[in-house]
């Protein structure tokens, strides 16, 4: 397949090198078309070394080949990453002042734009209108990620990870985000319910008990399932990440909120996946006003005692409600650290037996492990087999596809 990879002039241009590697490792012929500004961030030798092809930079080079028309006409796919606010505006208004914008005007193949810019620029009314215009014309504009931007800024506008852009590109071509074409739409017609994120248990109007879960793994599972044809509902606990189009989102806050939504919806779905990090405990008492520090000179270290009560086990409740029925298929997640009583895998096996779900996905968590990271490794345990399916290390999206492979296999055997 002939791919044109356009690169806009943003600091995130370095990530396009990783995207280029994903395409070339699949055997695609990739021509990189950077803007002049992009070349100030990453030079032409880098693109040529990674692509194995000359970089195309302007309309005046190789003029007899008419590159400003030929590249777009012959491409099977055009991807621009990063797409700056300026490039979005030019594409929306049909401007063609350089080689890349000429390619966008002449392309008759799927076009995927991956924006990257500061939050204020992404949320500006002009940018939102340009995005809407492009989407109306059939262009795939990938939602930017939320996170650290240039400098100390944080918010939506971060370039999505190369694996996410790669997945969007393959989906635009009508394929699965997986490089394995054998998967296909193997979840077509299935309904999938997924919980994700981390619950927050309020202590007073200001404070809560929470956890480090970002919701990335559950979101990746939802994205992968949708790409494979499923109708997906995502019960999202305090999720701050953008959700792809086509996925129904039900926002929740606390463990009790999440339990209510999952319990009400589970029976009407074919597969239920409990990924959310549900708080094991919640404060027994909620203070209607902010809890104040005491200022007793006789006891300057005085602090309130917070009494906790257990939250319900949502997954165990879903297993009990299902009873002897084979549906829905129930998938649990076990975030383990390992301790003196056993390894991560040993504790996972104990939890699978205790919960009674059909599959349990076990991963090791902790500071700088899994929570908030883009890559992960998991062990997938099944109720009816002693075998362990190891997936990763890989991006959370690819790990998600591996998990769905196991789910499809278990479903077929039931």
Coordinates of C-alpha atoms in Angstrom, one line a residue:
X1 CA 0.0 0.0 0.0
X2 CA 1.2 3.5 -0.9
X3 CA 1.0 5.9 2.1
X4 CA 1.8 9.6 2.3
X5 CA 2.8 10.6 5.8
X6 CA 2.5 14.3 6.2
X7 CA 4.3 15.9 9.1
X8 CA 3.2 19.3 10.5
X9 CA 5.4 21.8 12.3
X10 CA 5.0 20.9 16.0
X11 CA 7.2 19.5 18.7
X12 CA 5.2 16.2 18.5
X13 CA 6.8 15.6 15.0
X14 CA 9.2 13.2 16.7
X15 CA 6.3 10.8 17.4
X16 CA 5.6 10.6 13.6
X17 CA 8.9 8.7 13.3
X18 CA 7.4 5.9 15.4
X19 CA 4.2 6.0 13.3
X20 CA 6.4 5.7 10.2
X21 CA 8.1 2.6 11.7
X22 CA 4.7 1.0 12.3
X23 CA 3.7 1.4 8.6
X24 CA 7.1 0.4 7.2
X25 CA 7.3 -2.8 9.3
X26 CA 4.0 -3.9 7.8
X27 CA 5.6 -3.6 4.3
X28 CA 3.9 -0.4 3.2
X29 CA 5.6 2.1 0.8
X30 CA 5.6 5.4 2.8
X31 CA 6.5 8.8 1.3
X32 CA 7.1 11.4 4.0
X33 CA 6.0 14.9 3.2
X34 CA 7.1 17.3 6.0
X35 CA 6.3 21.0 6.0
X36 CA 9.2 23.5 6.2
X37 CA 8.4 24.0 9.9
X38 CA 8.4 20.2 10.6
X39 CA 11.9 20.0 9.2
X40 CA 13.0 22.4 12.0
X41 CA 12.0 19.7 14.5
X42 CA 13.0 16.5 12.7
X43 CA 15.4 16.6 9.7
X44 CA 15.0 15.0 6.3
X45 CA 17.8 12.4 6.9
X46 CA 15.7 10.9 9.7
X47 CA 12.7 10.4 7.5
X48 CA 14.7 9.0 4.6
X49 CA 16.5 6.6 6.9
X50 CA 13.3 5.3 8.4
X51 CA 11.2 5.2 5.2
X52 CA 14.0 4.1 2.8
X53 CA 12.6 6.7 0.3
X54 CA 13.5 10.3 -0.6
X55 CA 11.6 12.9 1.4
X56 CA 9.3 15.1 -0.7
X57 CA 9.5 18.7 0.6
X58 CA 8.3 21.2 -2.1
X59 CA 6.5 21.5 -5.4
X60 CA 9.7 22.6 -7.2
X61 CA 11.7 19.4 -6.7
X62 CA 11.4 16.7 -9.4
X63 CA 9.1 19.0 -11.3
X64 CA 8.8 16.7 -14.3
X65 CA 7.0 14.2 -12.1
X66 CA 4.4 16.8 -11.1
X67 CA 4.7 15.8 -7.4
X68 CA 2.0 18.2 -6.1
X69 CA -0.6 16.2 -8.1
X70 CA 0.9 12.8 -8.4
X71 CA 1.5 12.0 -4.7
X72 CA -2.2 12.6 -3.8
X73 CA -3.5 10.8 -6.9
X74 CA -1.5 7.7 -6.3
X75 CA -1.8 7.4 -2.6
X76 CA -3.9 4.7 -1.0
X77 CA -3.9 6.6 2.3
X78 CA -2.8 10.0 3.5
X79 CA -2.0 10.5 7.2
X80 CA -0.9 13.8 8.7
X81 CA 0.7 13.7 12.2
X82 CA 1.0 16.1 13.8
X83 CA -1.7 18.3 12.2
X84 CA -1.3 21.8 13.5
X85 CA -4.1 24.3 13.9
X86 CA -2.7 26.0 10.8
X87 CA -2.8 22.8 8.8
X88 CA -6.4 22.1 9.9
X89 CA -7.4 25.5 8.8
X90 CA -5.7 25.2 5.4
X91 CA -7.2 21.8 4.8
X92 CA -10.7 23.0 5.7
X93 CA -10.5 26.0 3.4
X94 CA -8.8 24.3 0.5
X95 CA -5.6 26.3 0.6
X96 CA -2.6 24.8 -1.3
X97 CA 0.5 26.9 -0.5
X98 CA 2.9 24.0 -0.1
X99 CA 3.4 20.4 -1.2
X100 CA 1.5 18.8 1.7
X101 CA -1.6 21.0 1.3
X102 CA -1.5 20.2 -2.5
X103 CA -1.5 16.5 -1.6
X104 CA -4.6 17.0 0.6
X105 CA -6.4 18.7 -2.2
X106 CA -5.6 16.0 -4.8
X107 CA -6.0 12.9 -2.6
X108 CA -9.1 10.7 -3.4
X109 CA -8.2 8.1 -0.8
X110 CA -8.9 8.0 2.9
X111 CA -7.3 11.0 4.8
X112 CA -6.5 10.8 8.5
X113 CA -5.5 13.9 10.4
X114 CA -4.1 13.7 13.9
X115 CA -4.2 17.1 15.6
X116 CA -1.7 18.4 18.1
X117 CA -1.8 21.8 19.6
X118 CA -2.2 23.7 22.8
X119 CA -5.6 23.3 24.6
X120 CA -6.7 26.9 23.9
X121 CA -6.0 26.4 20.1
X122 CA -7.9 23.1 20.0
X123 CA -10.9 24.5 21.9
X124 CA -11.1 27.7 19.8
X125 CA -14.3 28.1 17.9
X126 CA -12.4 28.4 14.6
X127 CA -10.6 25.1 15.1
X128 CA -13.8 23.3 16.1
X129 CA -15.5 24.7 13.0
X130 CA -12.6 23.5 10.8
X131 CA -12.8 20.0 12.4
X132 CA -16.5 19.8 11.8
X133 CA -16.1 20.9 8.2
X134 CA -13.4 18.3 7.5
X135 CA -15.4 15.5 9.2
X136 CA -18.5 16.4 7.1
X137 CA -16.3 15.8 4.0
X138 CA -15.4 12.4 5.2
X139 CA -11.9 13.2 6.6
X140 CA -11.0 11.3 9.8
X141 CA -9.9 13.7 12.4
X142 CA -8.6 11.8 15.4
X143 CA -9.4 13.3 18.8
X144 CA -6.3 14.5 20.5
X145 CA -5.2 13.0 23.8
X146 CA -5.2 14.8 27.1
X147 CA -1.9 15.2 28.9
X148 CA 1.4 17.1 29.2
X149 CA 1.8 19.6 26.3
X150 CA 4.8 21.8 25.5
X151 CA 6.2 23.4 28.6
X152 CA 4.2 23.0 31.8
X153 CA 0.8 23.1 30.1
X154 CA -1.5 20.1 30.5
X155 CA -4.9 19.4 28.8
X156 CA -6.5 18.2 25.6
X157 CA -4.4 18.8 22.5
X158 CA -1.6 16.2 22.9
X159 CA -0.8 14.1 19.8
X160 CA -2.3 10.6 20.3
X161 CA 0.2 7.8 20.6
X162 CA 1.4 6.4 17.3
X163 CA -0.4 3.1 17.9
X164 CA -3.7 5.0 18.2
X165 CA -3.1 6.9 15.0
X166 CA -2.1 3.7 13.3
X167 CA -5.4 2.1 14.4
X168 CA -7.4 5.0 13.2
X169 CA -5.7 4.8 9.8
X170 CA -6.4 1.2 9.4
X171 CA -10.0 1.7 10.5
X172 CA -10.4 4.5 7.9
X173 CA -9.3 1.9 5.3
X174 CA -12.1 -0.4 6.5
X175 CA -9.9 -2.7 8.4
X176 CA -9.3 -3.7 12.0
X177 CA -6.8 -1.6 14.0
X178 CA -4.9 -4.8 14.4
X179 CA -2.3 -5.6 11.8
X180 CA -3.8 -9.1 11.7
X181 CA -6.5 -9.1 9.0
X182 CA -7.7 -12.6 10.1
X183 CA -9.5 -11.0 13.1
X184 CA -12.0 -8.9 11.0
X185 CA -15.3 -7.9 12.5
X186 CA -15.5 -10.9 14.8
X187 CA -17.6 -9.0 17.4
X188 CA -20.2 -7.8 14.8
X189 CA -23.6 -7.9 16.3
X190 CA -22.3 -8.4 19.9
X191 CA -23.2 -5.9 22.7
X192 CA -20.4 -5.2 25.1
X193 CA -20.6 -3.4 28.5
X194 CA -17.3 -2.1 29.9
X195 CA -16.5 -0.3 33.1
X196 CA -13.4 1.9 33.3
X197 CA -11.7 4.6 35.3
X198 CA -11.4 5.0 39.1
X199 CA -14.2 5.6 41.5
X200 CA -14.1 8.5 44.0
X201 CA -15.6 8.2 47.4
X202 CA -16.5 11.6 48.9
X203 CA -15.3 12.5 52.4
X204 CA -16.5 16.1 52.4
X205 CA -17.4 18.6 49.7
X206 CA -13.7 19.1 48.9
X207 CA -12.0 15.7 49.5
X208 CA -12.4 12.1 48.3
X209 CA -10.7 8.8 48.5
X210 CA -9.6 7.7 45.1
X211 CA -7.0 5.7 43.2
X212 CA -4.4 6.2 40.3
X213 CA -6.5 4.6 37.5
X214 CA -6.5 6.7 34.3
X215 CA -9.1 4.6 32.5
X216 CA -6.8 4.0 29.5
X217 CA -7.1 0.2 29.5
X218 CA -10.9 0.2 29.6
X219 CA -11.0 2.9 26.9
X220 CA -8.6 0.8 24.7
X221 CA -10.8 -2.2 25.2
X222 CA -13.9 -0.2 24.1
X223 CA -12.1 1.1 21.1
X224 CA -10.8 -2.3 20.0
X225 CA -14.3 -3.9 20.5
X226 CA -16.0 -1.2 18.5
X227 CA -13.4 -1.6 15.7
X228 CA -14.2 -5.3 15.6
X229 CA -17.9 -4.6 15.1
X230 CA -19.4 -4.6 18.7
X231 CA -21.9 -2.1 20.0
X232 CA -20.1 -0.7 23.1
X233 CA -21.4 1.0 26.2
X234 CA -18.7 2.4 28.5
X235 CA -19.5 3.1 32.2
X236 CA -16.8 5.6 32.9
X237 CA -15.8 6.5 36.5
X238 CA -14.2 10.0 36.4
X239 CA -12.7 9.5 32.9
X240 CA -10.8 12.6 31.6
X241 CA -9.8 11.1 28.3
X242 CA -11.6 11.6 25.0
X243 CA -13.9 8.7 23.9
X244 CA -14.0 7.7 20.2
X245 CA -17.2 8.3 18.2
X246 CA -19.8 5.5 18.3
X247 CA -19.2 4.4 21.9
X248 CA -22.0 5.1 24.4
X249 CA -20.7 6.7 27.6
X250 CA -22.4 6.5 31.0
X251 CA -20.5 8.7 33.5
X252 CA -20.4 7.7 37.2
X253 CA -18.5 8.9 40.2
X254 CA -18.7 6.5 43.2
X255 CA -18.6 2.7 43.6
X256 CA -22.3 2.7 44.4
X257 CA -23.0 4.7 41.2
X258 CA -21.0 2.2 39.2
X259 CA -22.6 -0.8 40.8
X260 CA -26.1 0.5 40.0
X261 CA -25.3 1.1 36.3
X262 CA -23.5 -2.2 35.8
X263 CA -26.2 -4.2 37.5
X264 CA -29.0 -2.5 35.6
X265 CA -27.3 -3.0 32.2
X266 CA -25.4 -6.3 32.4
X267 CA -28.2 -8.7 31.5
X268 CA -28.9 -7.0 28.2
X269 CA -25.3 -7.4 27.0
X270 CA -23.4 -10.3 25.5
X271 CA -20.1 -9.5 27.2
X272 CA -19.4 -7.5 30.4
X273 CA -15.9 -6.4 31.3
X274 CA -15.1 -5.0 34.7
X275 CA -12.0 -2.9 34.2
X276 CA -12.7 0.0 36.5
X277 CA -10.7 0.4 39.7
X278 CA -13.5 0.3 42.2
X279 CA -12.6 1.5 45.7
X280 CA -12.8 -1.3 48.2
X281 CA -13.8 1.1 51.0
X282 CA -15.7 4.4 51.4
X283 CA -16.0 6.8 54.3
X284 CA -18.8 5.7 56.7
X285 CA -19.7 9.3 57.2
X286 CA -19.9 12.2 54.8
X287 CA -19.2 15.7 56.2
X288 CA -21.6 18.3 54.8
X289 CA -18.9 21.0 55.2
X290 CA -15.1 20.9 54.8
X291 CA -13.4 19.2 57.6
X292 CA -11.2 21.8 59.3
X293 CA -7.8 21.3 60.9
X294 CA -7.8 21.9 64.7
X295 CA -5.7 24.7 66.2
X296 CA -5.3 23.3 69.7
X297 CA -1.8 24.4 71.0
X298 CA -1.9 21.4 73.4
X299 CA -2.2 19.0 70.5
X300 CA -0.9 20.6 67.3
X301 CA -0.8 17.2 65.5
X302 CA -4.4 16.4 66.1
X303 CA -6.2 14.8 63.1
X304 CA -9.7 13.3 62.6
X305 CA -10.2 9.6 62.6
X306 CA -12.0 8.5 59.4
X307 CA -14.1 5.3 59.7
X308 CA -14.4 3.3 56.6
X309 CA -17.0 0.7 55.4
X310 CA -16.6 -1.8 52.7
X311 CA -18.0 -1.1 49.2
X312 CA -19.9 -3.9 47.4
X313 CA -18.0 -6.3 45.2
X314 CA -19.5 -5.3 41.8
X315 CA -18.1 -8.2 39.8
X316 CA -19.2 -10.8 42.4
X317 CA -22.6 -9.3 42.4
X318 CA -22.8 -9.6 38.6
X319 CA -21.8 -13.3 38.8
X320 CA -24.5 -13.9 41.4
X321 CA -27.1 -12.1 39.4
X322 CA -26.3 -14.2 36.3
X323 CA -26.8 -17.5 38.2
X324 CA -26.6 -20.6 36.1
X325 CA -27.1 -18.7 32.8
X326 CA -24.2 -18.7 30.3
X327 CA -24.8 -15.1 29.4
X328 CA -23.4 -12.5 29.7
X329 CA -19.8 -13.7 29.5
X330 CA -18.1 -12.0 32.5
X331 CA -14.5 -10.7 32.4
X332 CA -12.8 -9.3 35.5
X333 CA -9.6 -7.4 36.0
X334 CA -7.3 -7.9 38.9
X335 CA -4.8 -5.2 39.6
X336 CA -2.2 -6.8 41.9
X337 CA 1.1 -5.8 43.5
X338 CA 2.0 -9.2 44.9
X339 CA 2.8 -9.6 48.6
X340 CA 4.1 -12.0 51.3
X341 CA 1.1 -14.3 50.7
X342 CA 1.8 -14.8 47.0
X343 CA 2.9 -13.6 43.6
X344 CA 0.8 -11.5 41.2
X345 CA -0.2 -14.6 39.3
X346 CA -1.0 -16.7 42.4
X347 CA -3.2 -13.9 43.9
X348 CA -4.9 -13.7 40.5
X349 CA -5.8 -17.4 40.5
X350 CA -7.2 -17.1 44.0
X351 CA -9.3 -14.1 42.9
X352 CA -10.6 -16.0 39.8
X353 CA -11.8 -18.8 42.0
X354 CA -13.3 -16.4 44.5
X355 CA -15.1 -14.2 42.0
X356 CA -16.4 -17.0 39.7
X357 CA -16.2 -14.9 36.5
X358 CA -15.3 -16.6 33.1
X359 CA -12.0 -14.8 32.5
X360 CA -9.7 -12.8 34.7
X361 CA -7.1 -10.4 33.3
X362 CA -4.3 -10.0 35.8
X363 CA -1.8 -7.1 35.7
X364 CA 0.9 -5.8 38.0
X365 CA 0.2 -2.3 39.2
X366 CA 1.9 0.4 41.3
X367 CA 3.7 3.6 41.0
X368 CA 5.0 3.9 37.4
X369 CA 3.4 0.5 36.6
X370 CA 0.3 0.3 34.4
X371 CA -1.7 3.2 35.9
X372 CA -1.4 6.1 33.3
X373 CA 1.1 4.3 31.2
X374 CA 0.6 3.6 27.5
X375 CA 2.1 0.1 27.5
X376 CA 1.3 -2.9 29.6
X377 CA 1.5 -6.7 30.0
X378 CA -1.2 -9.0 31.3
X379 CA -1.9 -12.6 32.2
X380 CA -5.3 -13.9 31.1
X381 CA -6.8 -16.7 33.2
X382 CA -9.9 -18.7 32.3
X383 CA -12.2 -20.5 34.6
X384 CA -12.2 -23.7 32.6
X385 CA -8.5 -24.0 31.9
X386 CA -5.2 -24.0 33.8
X387 CA -3.5 -22.3 30.8
X388 CA -2.3 -18.7 31.1
X389 CA -2.4 -16.5 28.0
X390 CA 0.5 -13.9 28.2
X391 CA -0.1 -10.7 26.3
X392 CA 2.5 -7.9 26.0
X393 CA 4.5 -5.9 26.7
X394 CA 2.6 -3.9 24.1
X395 CA 0.4 -0.8 23.7
X396 CA -2.8 -1.0 25.7
X397 CA -4.7 -1.1 22.4
X398 CA -2.8 -4.1 21.1
X399 CA -3.2 -5.8 24.5
X400 CA -6.9 -5.1 24.3
X401 CA -7.0 -6.9 20.9
X402 CA -5.3 -9.8 22.5
X403 CA -7.8 -10.0 25.3
X404 CA -10.7 -9.9 22.8
X405 CA -9.0 -12.7 20.9
X406 CA -9.3 -14.8 24.1
X407 CA -12.9 -13.7 24.7
X408 CA -13.9 -14.7 21.1
X409 CA -12.2 -18.1 21.6
X410 CA -14.0 -18.7 24.9
X411 CA -17.3 -17.6 23.4
X412 CA -17.0 -20.0 20.5
X413 CA -16.3 -22.9 22.8
X414 CA -19.3 -22.4 25.0

